[in-house]
Coordinates of C-alpha atoms in Angstrom, one line a residue:
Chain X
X23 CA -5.7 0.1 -9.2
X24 CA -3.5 2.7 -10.6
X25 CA -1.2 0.1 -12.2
X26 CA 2.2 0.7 -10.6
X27 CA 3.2 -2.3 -8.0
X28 CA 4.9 -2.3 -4.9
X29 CA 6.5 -5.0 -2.4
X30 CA 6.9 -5.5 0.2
X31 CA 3.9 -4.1 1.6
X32 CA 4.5 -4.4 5.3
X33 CA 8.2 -4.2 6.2
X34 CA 9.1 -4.5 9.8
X35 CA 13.2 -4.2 11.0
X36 CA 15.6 -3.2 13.3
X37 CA 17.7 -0.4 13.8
X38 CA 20.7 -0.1 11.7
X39 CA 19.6 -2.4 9.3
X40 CA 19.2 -2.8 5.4
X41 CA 16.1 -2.6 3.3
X42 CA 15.6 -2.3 -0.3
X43 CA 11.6 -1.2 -1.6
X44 CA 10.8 -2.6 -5.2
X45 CA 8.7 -0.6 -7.3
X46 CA 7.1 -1.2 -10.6
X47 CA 5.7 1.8 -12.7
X48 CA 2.9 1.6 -14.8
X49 CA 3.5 0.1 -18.1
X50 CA 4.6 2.6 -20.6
X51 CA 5.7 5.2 -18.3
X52 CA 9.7 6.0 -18.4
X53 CA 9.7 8.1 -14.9
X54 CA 9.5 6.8 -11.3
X55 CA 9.1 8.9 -8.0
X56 CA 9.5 7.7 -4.4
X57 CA 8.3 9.6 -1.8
X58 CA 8.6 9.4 2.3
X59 CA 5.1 10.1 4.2
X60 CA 5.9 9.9 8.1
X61 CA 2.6 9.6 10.5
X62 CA 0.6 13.0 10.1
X63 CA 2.9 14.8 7.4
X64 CA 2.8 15.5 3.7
X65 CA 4.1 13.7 1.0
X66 CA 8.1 14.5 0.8
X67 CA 10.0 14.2 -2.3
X68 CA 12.6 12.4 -2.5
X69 CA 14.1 11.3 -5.6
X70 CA 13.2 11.1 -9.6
X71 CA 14.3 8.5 -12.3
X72 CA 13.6 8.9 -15.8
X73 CA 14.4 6.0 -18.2
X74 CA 17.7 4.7 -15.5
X75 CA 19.1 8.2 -15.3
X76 CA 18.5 10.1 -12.2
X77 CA 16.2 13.3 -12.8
X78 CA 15.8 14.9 -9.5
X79 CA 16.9 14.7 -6.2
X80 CA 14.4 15.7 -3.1
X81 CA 15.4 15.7 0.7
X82 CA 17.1 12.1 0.4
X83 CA 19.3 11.6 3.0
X84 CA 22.8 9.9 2.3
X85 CA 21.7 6.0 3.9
X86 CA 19.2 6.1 1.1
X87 CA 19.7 5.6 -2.6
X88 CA 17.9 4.3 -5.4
X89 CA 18.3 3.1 -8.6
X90 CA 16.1 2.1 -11.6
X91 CA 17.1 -0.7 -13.8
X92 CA 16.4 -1.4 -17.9
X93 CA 13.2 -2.7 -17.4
X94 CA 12.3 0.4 -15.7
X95 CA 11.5 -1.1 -12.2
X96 CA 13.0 1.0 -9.2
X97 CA 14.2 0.1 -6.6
X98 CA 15.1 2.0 -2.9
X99 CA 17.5 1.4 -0.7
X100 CA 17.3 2.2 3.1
X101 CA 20.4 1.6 5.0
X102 CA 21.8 2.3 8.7
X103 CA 17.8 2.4 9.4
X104 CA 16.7 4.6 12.3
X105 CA 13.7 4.7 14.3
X106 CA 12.7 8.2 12.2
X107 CA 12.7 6.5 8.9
X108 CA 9.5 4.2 9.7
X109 CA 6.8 5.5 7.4
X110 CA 5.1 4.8 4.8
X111 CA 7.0 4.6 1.0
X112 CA 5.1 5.3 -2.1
X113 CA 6.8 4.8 -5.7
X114 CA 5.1 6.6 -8.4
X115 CA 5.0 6.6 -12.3
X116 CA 4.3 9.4 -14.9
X117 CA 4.6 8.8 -18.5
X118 CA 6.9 11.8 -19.2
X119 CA 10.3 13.4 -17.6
X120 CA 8.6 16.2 -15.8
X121 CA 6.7 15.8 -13.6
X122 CA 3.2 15.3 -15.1
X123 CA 0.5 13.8 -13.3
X124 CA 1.8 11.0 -10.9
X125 CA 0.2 7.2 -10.3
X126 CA 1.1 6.4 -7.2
X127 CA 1.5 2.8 -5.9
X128 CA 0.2 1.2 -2.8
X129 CA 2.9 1.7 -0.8
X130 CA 5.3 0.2 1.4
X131 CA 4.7 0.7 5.3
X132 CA 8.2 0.5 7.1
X133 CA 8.5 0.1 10.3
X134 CA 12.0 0.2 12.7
X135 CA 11.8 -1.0 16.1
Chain M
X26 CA 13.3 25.6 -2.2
X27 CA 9.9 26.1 -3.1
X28 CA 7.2 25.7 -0.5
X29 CA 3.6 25.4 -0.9
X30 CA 1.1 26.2 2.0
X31 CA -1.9 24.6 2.2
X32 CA -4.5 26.0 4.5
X33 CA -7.0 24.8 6.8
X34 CA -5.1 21.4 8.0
X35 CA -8.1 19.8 9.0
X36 CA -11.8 20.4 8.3
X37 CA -15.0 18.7 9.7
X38 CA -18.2 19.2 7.6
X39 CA -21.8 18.1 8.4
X40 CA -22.8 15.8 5.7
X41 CA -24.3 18.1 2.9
X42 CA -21.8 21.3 4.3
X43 CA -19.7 22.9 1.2
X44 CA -15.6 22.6 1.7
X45 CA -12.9 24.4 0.6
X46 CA -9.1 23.5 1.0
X47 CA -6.4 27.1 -0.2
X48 CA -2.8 26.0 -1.5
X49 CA -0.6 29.4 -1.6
X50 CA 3.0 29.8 -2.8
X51 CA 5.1 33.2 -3.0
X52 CA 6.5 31.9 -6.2
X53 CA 4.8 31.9 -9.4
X54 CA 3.8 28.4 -10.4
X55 CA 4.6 26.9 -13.5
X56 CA 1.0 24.5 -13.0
X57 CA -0.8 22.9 -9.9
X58 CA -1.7 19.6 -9.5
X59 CA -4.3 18.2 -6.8
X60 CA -4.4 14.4 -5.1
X61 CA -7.1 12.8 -3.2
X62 CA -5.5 10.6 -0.4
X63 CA -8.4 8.4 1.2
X64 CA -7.4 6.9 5.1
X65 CA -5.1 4.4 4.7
X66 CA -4.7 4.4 0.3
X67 CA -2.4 5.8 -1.7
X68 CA -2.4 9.9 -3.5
X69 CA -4.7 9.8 -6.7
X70 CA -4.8 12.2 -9.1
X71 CA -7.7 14.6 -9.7
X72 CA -6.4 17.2 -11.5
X73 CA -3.8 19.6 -13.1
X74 CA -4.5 23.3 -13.9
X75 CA -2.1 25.2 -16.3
X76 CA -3.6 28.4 -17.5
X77 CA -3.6 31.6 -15.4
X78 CA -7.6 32.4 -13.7
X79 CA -8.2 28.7 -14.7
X80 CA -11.7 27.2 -13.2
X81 CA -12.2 23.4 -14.3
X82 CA -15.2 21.1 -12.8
X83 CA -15.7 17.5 -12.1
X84 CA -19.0 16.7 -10.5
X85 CA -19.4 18.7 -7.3
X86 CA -15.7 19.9 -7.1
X87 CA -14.6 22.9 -8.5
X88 CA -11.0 24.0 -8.9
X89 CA -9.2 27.3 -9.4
X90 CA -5.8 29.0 -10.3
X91 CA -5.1 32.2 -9.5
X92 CA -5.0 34.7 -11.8
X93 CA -0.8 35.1 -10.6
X94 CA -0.9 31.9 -10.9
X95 CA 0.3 31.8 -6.9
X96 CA -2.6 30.1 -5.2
X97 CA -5.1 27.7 -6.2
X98 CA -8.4 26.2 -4.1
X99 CA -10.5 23.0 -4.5
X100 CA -14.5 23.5 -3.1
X101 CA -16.5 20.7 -2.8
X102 CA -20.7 21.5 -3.0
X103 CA -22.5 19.7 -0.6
X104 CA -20.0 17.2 1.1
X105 CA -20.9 13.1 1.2
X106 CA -19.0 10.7 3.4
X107 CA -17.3 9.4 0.7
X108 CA -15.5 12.4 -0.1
X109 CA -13.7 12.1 3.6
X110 CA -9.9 11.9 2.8
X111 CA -6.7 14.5 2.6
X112 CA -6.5 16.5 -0.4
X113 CA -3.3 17.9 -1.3
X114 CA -2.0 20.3 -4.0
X115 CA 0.6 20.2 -5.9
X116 CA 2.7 22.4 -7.5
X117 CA 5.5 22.4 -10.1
X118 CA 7.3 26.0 -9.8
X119 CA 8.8 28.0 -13.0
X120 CA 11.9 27.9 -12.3
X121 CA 14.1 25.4 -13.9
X122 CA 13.7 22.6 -10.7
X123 CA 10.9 21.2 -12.3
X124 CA 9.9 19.3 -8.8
X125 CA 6.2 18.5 -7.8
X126 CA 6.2 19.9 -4.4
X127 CA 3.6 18.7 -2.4
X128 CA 1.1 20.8 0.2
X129 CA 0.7 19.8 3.7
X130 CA -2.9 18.5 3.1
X131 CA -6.2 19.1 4.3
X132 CA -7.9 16.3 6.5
X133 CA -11.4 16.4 5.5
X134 CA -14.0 14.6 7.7
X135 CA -17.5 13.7 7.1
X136 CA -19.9 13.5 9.9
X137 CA -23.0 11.8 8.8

């Protein structure tokens, strides 16, 4: 258990609709990452918080945004949804800005039929 | 923007085979990271090398940066089926996006 929390855990919509992914980092740790792993393919970046502000910005597309909040949970927001955005979500924490090593959540498996 | 290759994509060992997974970039890396992924978990960490021709063990894996601190490799002695799973790399570059940029993986499987 690495300590960061994710929900849903299963996540089944249609196209075109609205999802938001809640992530909660490890206690302690200021930073949150989300990442996008489709079927087969590598981990892709998209986007970096560090104490509410964003840090860095990955290969988000524009129907996506996130946010994270005061008490440092993030959430992501998945809107318009197309088929090509099921996969799986993972948040993760680090204790610092950069990016030091990562605790990854459990993930969130989306899928858009 | 940075890319890191990660070479073979998937492996199959004989139980008790050695295995080794390459991560390359053409960009100097500021450090490299790697993640264990087992089938259907979530990326944990294993390690993070910093120094230049850095060799660091943990049980029977063995990891190395380069000496240009431009490639890096994970070996495993003498496989077990628990140690099936993707292994990724890594990196953060020098350069002022201070991004983890993840390999492609390597699939490592296990046969008994």
């Amino acid at each position: 258990d690495s300590g960061v929390t994710q929900t849903p855990k299963h996540l089944i919509t249609a196209t075109g609709q609205r999802v938001t992914l809640r992530c909660s980092p490890r206690s302690g740790d200021l930073s949150v990452y989300w990442y996008q792993q489709s079927l087969d393919q590598g981990l892709q970046f998209l986007i970096q918080y560090y104490n509410g502000e964003e840090r860095a910005k990955g290969n988000i597309l524009e129907r996506f945004s996130a946010q994270q909040f005061p008490d440092l949970h993030s959430e992501l927001n998945l809107s318009s949804l197309e088929l090509g955005d099921s996969a799986l979500y993972f948040c993760a924490s680090s204790a610092q800005g950069q990016p030091y090593e990562q605790y990854f959540g459990p993930g969130t498996r989306l899928t858009v039929t | 923007g940075q890319q890191v290759m990660q070479i073979p994509q998937y492996q199959h060992v004989q139980e008790g085979e050695d295995f080794t997974t390459y991560c390359n970039s053409s960009t100097t890396l500021s450090n490299i990271q790697w993640y264990k992924q087992r089938p259907g978990g979530h990326p944990v960490f294993l390690i993070q090398l910093v120094k230049s021709g850095e060799v660091k063990k943990q049980k029977r894996l063995t990891f190395q940066f380069g000496e240009a601190k431009k490639n890096s490799s994970l070996h495993i002695t003498a496989t077990q089926t628990t140690d099936v799973g993707t292994y990724f790399c890594a990196a953060i570059s020098s350069g002022s996006a201070r991004q983890l940029t993840f390999g492609s993986g390597t699939q490592l499987t296990v046969l008994p």
